[in-house]
mmCIF file of C-alpha atoms in Angstrom:
data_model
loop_
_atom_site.group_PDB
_atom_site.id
_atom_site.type_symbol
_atom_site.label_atom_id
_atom_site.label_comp_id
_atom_site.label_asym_id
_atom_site.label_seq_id
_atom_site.Cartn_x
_atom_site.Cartn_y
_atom_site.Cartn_z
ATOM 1 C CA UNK A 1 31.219 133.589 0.888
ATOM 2 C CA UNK A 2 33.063 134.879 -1.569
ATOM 3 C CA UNK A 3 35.856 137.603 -0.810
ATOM 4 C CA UNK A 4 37.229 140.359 -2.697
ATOM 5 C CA UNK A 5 39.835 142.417 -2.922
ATOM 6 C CA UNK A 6 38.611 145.313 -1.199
ATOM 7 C CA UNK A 7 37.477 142.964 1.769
ATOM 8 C CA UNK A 8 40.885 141.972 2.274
ATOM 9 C CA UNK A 9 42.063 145.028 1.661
ATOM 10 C CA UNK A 10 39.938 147.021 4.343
ATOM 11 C CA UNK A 11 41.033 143.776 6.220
ATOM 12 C CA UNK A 12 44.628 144.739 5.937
ATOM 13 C CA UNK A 13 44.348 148.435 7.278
ATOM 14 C CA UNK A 14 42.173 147.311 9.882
ATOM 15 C CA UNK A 15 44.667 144.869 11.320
ATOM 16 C CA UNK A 16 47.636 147.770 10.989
ATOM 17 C CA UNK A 17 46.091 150.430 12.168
ATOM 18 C CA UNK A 18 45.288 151.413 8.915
ATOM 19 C CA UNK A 19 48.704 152.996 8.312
ATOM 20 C CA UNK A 20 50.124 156.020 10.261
ATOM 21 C CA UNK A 21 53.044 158.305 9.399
ATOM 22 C CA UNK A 22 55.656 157.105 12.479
ATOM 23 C CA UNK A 23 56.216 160.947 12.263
ATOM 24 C CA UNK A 24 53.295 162.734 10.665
ATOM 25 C CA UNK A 25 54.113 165.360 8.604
ATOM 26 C CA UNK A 26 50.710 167.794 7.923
ATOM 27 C CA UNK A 27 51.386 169.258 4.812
ATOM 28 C CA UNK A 28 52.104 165.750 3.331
ATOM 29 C CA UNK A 29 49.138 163.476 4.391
ATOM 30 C CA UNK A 30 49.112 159.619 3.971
ATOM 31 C CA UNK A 31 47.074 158.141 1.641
ATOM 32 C CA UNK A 32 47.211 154.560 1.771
ATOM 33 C CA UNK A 33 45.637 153.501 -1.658
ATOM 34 C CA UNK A 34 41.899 152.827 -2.440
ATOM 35 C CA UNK A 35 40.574 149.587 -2.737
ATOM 36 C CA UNK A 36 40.232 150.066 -6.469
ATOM 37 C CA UNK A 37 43.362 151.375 -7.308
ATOM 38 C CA UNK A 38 44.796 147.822 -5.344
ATOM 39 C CA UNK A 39 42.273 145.801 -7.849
ATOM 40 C CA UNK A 40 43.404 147.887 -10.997
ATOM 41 C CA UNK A 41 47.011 146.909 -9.979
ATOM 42 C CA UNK A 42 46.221 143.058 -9.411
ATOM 43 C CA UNK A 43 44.253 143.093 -12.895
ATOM 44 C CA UNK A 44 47.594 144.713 -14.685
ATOM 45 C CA UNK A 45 49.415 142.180 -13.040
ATOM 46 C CA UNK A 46 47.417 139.465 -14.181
ATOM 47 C CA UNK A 47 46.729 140.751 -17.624
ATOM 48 C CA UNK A 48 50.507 141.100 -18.223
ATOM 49 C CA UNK A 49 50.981 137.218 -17.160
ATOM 50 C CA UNK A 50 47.916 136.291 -19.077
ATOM 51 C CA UNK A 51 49.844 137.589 -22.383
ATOM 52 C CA UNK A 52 52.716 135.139 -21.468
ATOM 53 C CA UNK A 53 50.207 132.263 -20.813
ATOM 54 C CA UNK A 54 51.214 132.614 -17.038
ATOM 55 C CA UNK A 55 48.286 132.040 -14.628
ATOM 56 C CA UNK A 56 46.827 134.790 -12.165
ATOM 57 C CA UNK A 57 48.468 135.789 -8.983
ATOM 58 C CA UNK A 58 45.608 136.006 -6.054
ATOM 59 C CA UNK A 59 46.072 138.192 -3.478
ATOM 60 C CA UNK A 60 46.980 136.982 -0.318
ATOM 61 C CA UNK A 61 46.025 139.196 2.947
ATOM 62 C CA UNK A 62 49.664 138.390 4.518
ATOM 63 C CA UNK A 63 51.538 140.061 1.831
ATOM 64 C CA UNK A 64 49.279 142.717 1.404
ATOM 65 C CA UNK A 65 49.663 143.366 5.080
ATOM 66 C CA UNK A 66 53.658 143.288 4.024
ATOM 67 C CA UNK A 67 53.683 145.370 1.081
ATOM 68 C CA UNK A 68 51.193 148.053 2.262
ATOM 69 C CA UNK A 69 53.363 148.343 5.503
ATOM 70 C CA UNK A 70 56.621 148.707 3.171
ATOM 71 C CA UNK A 71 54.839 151.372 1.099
ATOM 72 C CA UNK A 72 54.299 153.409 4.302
ATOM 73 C CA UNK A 73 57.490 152.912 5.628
ATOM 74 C CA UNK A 74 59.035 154.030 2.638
ATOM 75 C CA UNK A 75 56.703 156.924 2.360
ATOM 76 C CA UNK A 76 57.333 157.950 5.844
ATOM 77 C CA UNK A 77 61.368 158.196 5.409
ATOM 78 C CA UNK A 78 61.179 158.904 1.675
ATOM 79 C CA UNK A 79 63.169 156.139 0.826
ATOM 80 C CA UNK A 80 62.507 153.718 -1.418
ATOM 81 C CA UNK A 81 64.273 150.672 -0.521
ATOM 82 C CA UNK A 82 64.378 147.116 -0.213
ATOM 83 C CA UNK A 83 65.973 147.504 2.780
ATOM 84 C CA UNK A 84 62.913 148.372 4.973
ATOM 85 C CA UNK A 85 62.687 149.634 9.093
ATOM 86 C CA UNK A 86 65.998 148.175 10.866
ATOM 87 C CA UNK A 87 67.186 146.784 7.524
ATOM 88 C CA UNK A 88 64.887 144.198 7.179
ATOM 89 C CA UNK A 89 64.413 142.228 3.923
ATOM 90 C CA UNK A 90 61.446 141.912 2.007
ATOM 91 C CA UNK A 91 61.883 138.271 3.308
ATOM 92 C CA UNK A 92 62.019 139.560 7.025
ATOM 93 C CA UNK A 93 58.688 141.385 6.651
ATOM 94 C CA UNK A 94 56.793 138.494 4.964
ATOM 95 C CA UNK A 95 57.798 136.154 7.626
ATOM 96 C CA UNK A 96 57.048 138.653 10.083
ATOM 97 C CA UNK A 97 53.318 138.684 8.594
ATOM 98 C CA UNK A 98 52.929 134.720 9.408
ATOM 99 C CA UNK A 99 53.786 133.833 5.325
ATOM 100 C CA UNK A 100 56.157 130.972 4.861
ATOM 101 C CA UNK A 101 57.448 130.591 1.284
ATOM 102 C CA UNK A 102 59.137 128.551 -1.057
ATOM 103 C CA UNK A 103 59.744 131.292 -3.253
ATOM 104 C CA UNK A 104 59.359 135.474 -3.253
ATOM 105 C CA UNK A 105 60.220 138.358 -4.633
ATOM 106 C CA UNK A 106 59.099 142.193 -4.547
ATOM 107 C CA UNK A 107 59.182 145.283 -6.982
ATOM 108 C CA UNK A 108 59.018 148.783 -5.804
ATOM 109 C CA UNK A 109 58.657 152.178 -7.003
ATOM 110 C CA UNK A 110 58.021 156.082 -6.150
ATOM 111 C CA UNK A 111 56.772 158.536 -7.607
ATOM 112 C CA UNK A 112 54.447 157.117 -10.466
ATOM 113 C CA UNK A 113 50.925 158.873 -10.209
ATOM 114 C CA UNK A 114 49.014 155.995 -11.753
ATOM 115 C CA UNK A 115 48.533 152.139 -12.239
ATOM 116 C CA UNK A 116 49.701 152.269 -15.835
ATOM 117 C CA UNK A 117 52.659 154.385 -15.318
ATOM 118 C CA UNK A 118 54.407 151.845 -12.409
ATOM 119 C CA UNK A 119 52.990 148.872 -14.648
ATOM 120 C CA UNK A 120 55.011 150.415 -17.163
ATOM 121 C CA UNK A 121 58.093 150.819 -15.349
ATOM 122 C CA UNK A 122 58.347 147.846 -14.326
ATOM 123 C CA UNK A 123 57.650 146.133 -17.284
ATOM 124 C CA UNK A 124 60.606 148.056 -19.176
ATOM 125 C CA UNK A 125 62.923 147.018 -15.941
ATOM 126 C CA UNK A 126 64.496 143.313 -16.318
ATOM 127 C CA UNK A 127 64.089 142.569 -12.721
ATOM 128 C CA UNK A 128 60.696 144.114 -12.190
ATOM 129 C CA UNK A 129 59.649 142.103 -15.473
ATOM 130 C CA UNK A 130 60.994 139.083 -13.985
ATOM 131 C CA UNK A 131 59.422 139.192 -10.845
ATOM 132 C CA UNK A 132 55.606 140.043 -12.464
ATOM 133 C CA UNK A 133 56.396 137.403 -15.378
ATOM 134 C CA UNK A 134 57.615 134.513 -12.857
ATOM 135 C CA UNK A 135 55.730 131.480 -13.241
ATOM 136 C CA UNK A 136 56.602 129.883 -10.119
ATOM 137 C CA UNK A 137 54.573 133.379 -8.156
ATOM 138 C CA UNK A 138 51.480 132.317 -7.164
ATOM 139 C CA UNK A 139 50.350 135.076 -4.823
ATOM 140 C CA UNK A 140 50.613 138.491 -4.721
ATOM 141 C CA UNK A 141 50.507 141.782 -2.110
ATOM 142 C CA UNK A 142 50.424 144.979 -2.913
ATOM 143 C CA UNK A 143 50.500 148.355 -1.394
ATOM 144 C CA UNK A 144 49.960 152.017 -2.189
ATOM 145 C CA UNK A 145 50.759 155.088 -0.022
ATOM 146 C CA UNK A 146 50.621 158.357 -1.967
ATOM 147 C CA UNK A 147 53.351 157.605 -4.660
ATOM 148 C CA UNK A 148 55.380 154.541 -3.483
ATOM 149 C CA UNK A 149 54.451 151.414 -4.393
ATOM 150 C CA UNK A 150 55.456 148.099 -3.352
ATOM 151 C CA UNK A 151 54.330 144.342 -4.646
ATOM 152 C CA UNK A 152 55.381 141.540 -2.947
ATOM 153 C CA UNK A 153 55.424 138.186 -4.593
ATOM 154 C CA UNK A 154 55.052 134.839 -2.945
ATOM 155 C CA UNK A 155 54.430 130.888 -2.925
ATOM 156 C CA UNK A 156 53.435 129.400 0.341
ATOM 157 C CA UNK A 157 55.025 126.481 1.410
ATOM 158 C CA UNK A 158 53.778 124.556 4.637
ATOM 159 C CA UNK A 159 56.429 124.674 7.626
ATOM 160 C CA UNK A 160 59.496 126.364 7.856
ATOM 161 C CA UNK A 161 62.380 126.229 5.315
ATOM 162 C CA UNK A 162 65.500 125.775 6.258
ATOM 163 C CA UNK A 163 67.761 127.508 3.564
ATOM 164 C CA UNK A 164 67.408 130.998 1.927
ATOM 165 C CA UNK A 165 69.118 132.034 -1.152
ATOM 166 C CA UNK A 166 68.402 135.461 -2.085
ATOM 167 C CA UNK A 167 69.350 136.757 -5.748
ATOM 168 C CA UNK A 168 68.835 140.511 -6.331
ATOM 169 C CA UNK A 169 68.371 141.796 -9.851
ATOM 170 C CA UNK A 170 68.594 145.529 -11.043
ATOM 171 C CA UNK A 171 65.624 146.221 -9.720
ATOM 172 C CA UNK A 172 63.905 143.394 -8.043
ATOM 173 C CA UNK A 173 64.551 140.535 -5.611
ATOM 174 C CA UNK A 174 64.145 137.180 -5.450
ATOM 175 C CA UNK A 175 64.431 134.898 -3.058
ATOM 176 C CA UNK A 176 64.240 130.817 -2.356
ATOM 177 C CA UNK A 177 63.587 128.965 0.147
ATOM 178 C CA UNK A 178 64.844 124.882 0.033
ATOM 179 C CA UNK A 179 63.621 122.577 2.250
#
C-alpha cells in the first residue's frame, strides 16, 4: 500500500482533532493547510536539497503531528516562536509526539501567503538554509495554519538518548542527541 502525503496528512488532523483555536476567534478562522499546499512544501524542500546533491527528506507523520500543532499554537497566540505552549522546545514537542532523534532542527515563519515566498525566506536566512540544506535530516514535518508555518526536521534514532546539545542559529535550531 503505498501512502501519500495527503494520507498522512488527513492522518495527522484526525489524530489532533484536526486543529482548534484554544480560543476561537470568529472573524479570524483557522485554516490548517491543504494537503497540497503540505506536498508543494515537501517538493520545495526536496528540490532545494536535490540542487546541493542532498537526498529527499520523507515526511514522517510524528513531526507532522509536531509541526502542524506548533503552527496552530502559534497562530492561536500570534506568536511566532520557538518557544511553543509552556515554553516547550521544538525538542519537547517532537518527543512528546513518540519521535526519538539523533538529530533535529525546525524553521518557522508568519505571514508568507505562499509556498515560494517562505521557501524563499528561508533560503536567504543562514539558519533556515542550514536546517533545509542539512545532510544529516532525513525526515521532515510540516505544518500550515493560515500564515504561520513551521517545519520540523528530524533523524530517528532507536531508544532514548541520553545527552542533548541544542545550538540555535539566527533563525533556526538545531539540536543533537549523543548516545
Amino acid at each position: 500500500m503505498r501512502v501519500t502525503v495527503a494520507t498522512i496528512l488527513l492522518s495527522v488532523l484526525a489524530s489532533i482533532g484536526c486543529p482548534k483555536p484554544e480560543q476561537p476567534n470568529p472573524s479570524v478562522p483557522t485554516v490548517p493547510a491543504p494537503a497540497d499546499i503540505i506536498t508543494q512544501l515537501l517538493d520545495a524542500h526536496n528540490r532545494h536539497r536535490a540542487q546541493h546533491r542532498i537526498p529527499a527528506l520523507t515526511i514522517n507523520v510524528k513531526l507532522t503531528a509536531a509541526a502542524q500543532k506548533h503552527a496552530q499554537w502559534m497562530f492561536n497566540n500570534r506568536n511566532m516562536s520557538h518557544t511553543g505552549a509552556n515554553g516547550s522546545s521544538f525538542a519537547d514537542r517532537i518527543r512528546a509526539e513518540g519521535y526519538n532523534f539523533r538529530t533535529g532542527g525546525e524553521n518557522i515563519a508568519a505571514g508568507y501567503k505562499s509556498v515560494e515566498a517562505v521557501m524563499d525566506g528561508w533560503m536567504k536566512s543562514q539558519g533556515h538554509r542550514a536546517n533545509i540544506l542539512n545532510h544529516n535530516y532525513k525526515e521532515v514535518g510540516l505544518g500550515v495554519v493560515n500564515n504561520y508555518w513551521c517545519a520540523d526536521f528530524g533523524t530517528p534514532i532507536s531508544g532514548n538518548a541520553a545527552t542533548e546539545i541544542i545550538i540555535e542559529l539566527p533563525g533556526g535550531i538545531i539540536a543533537e542527541s549523543l548516545d
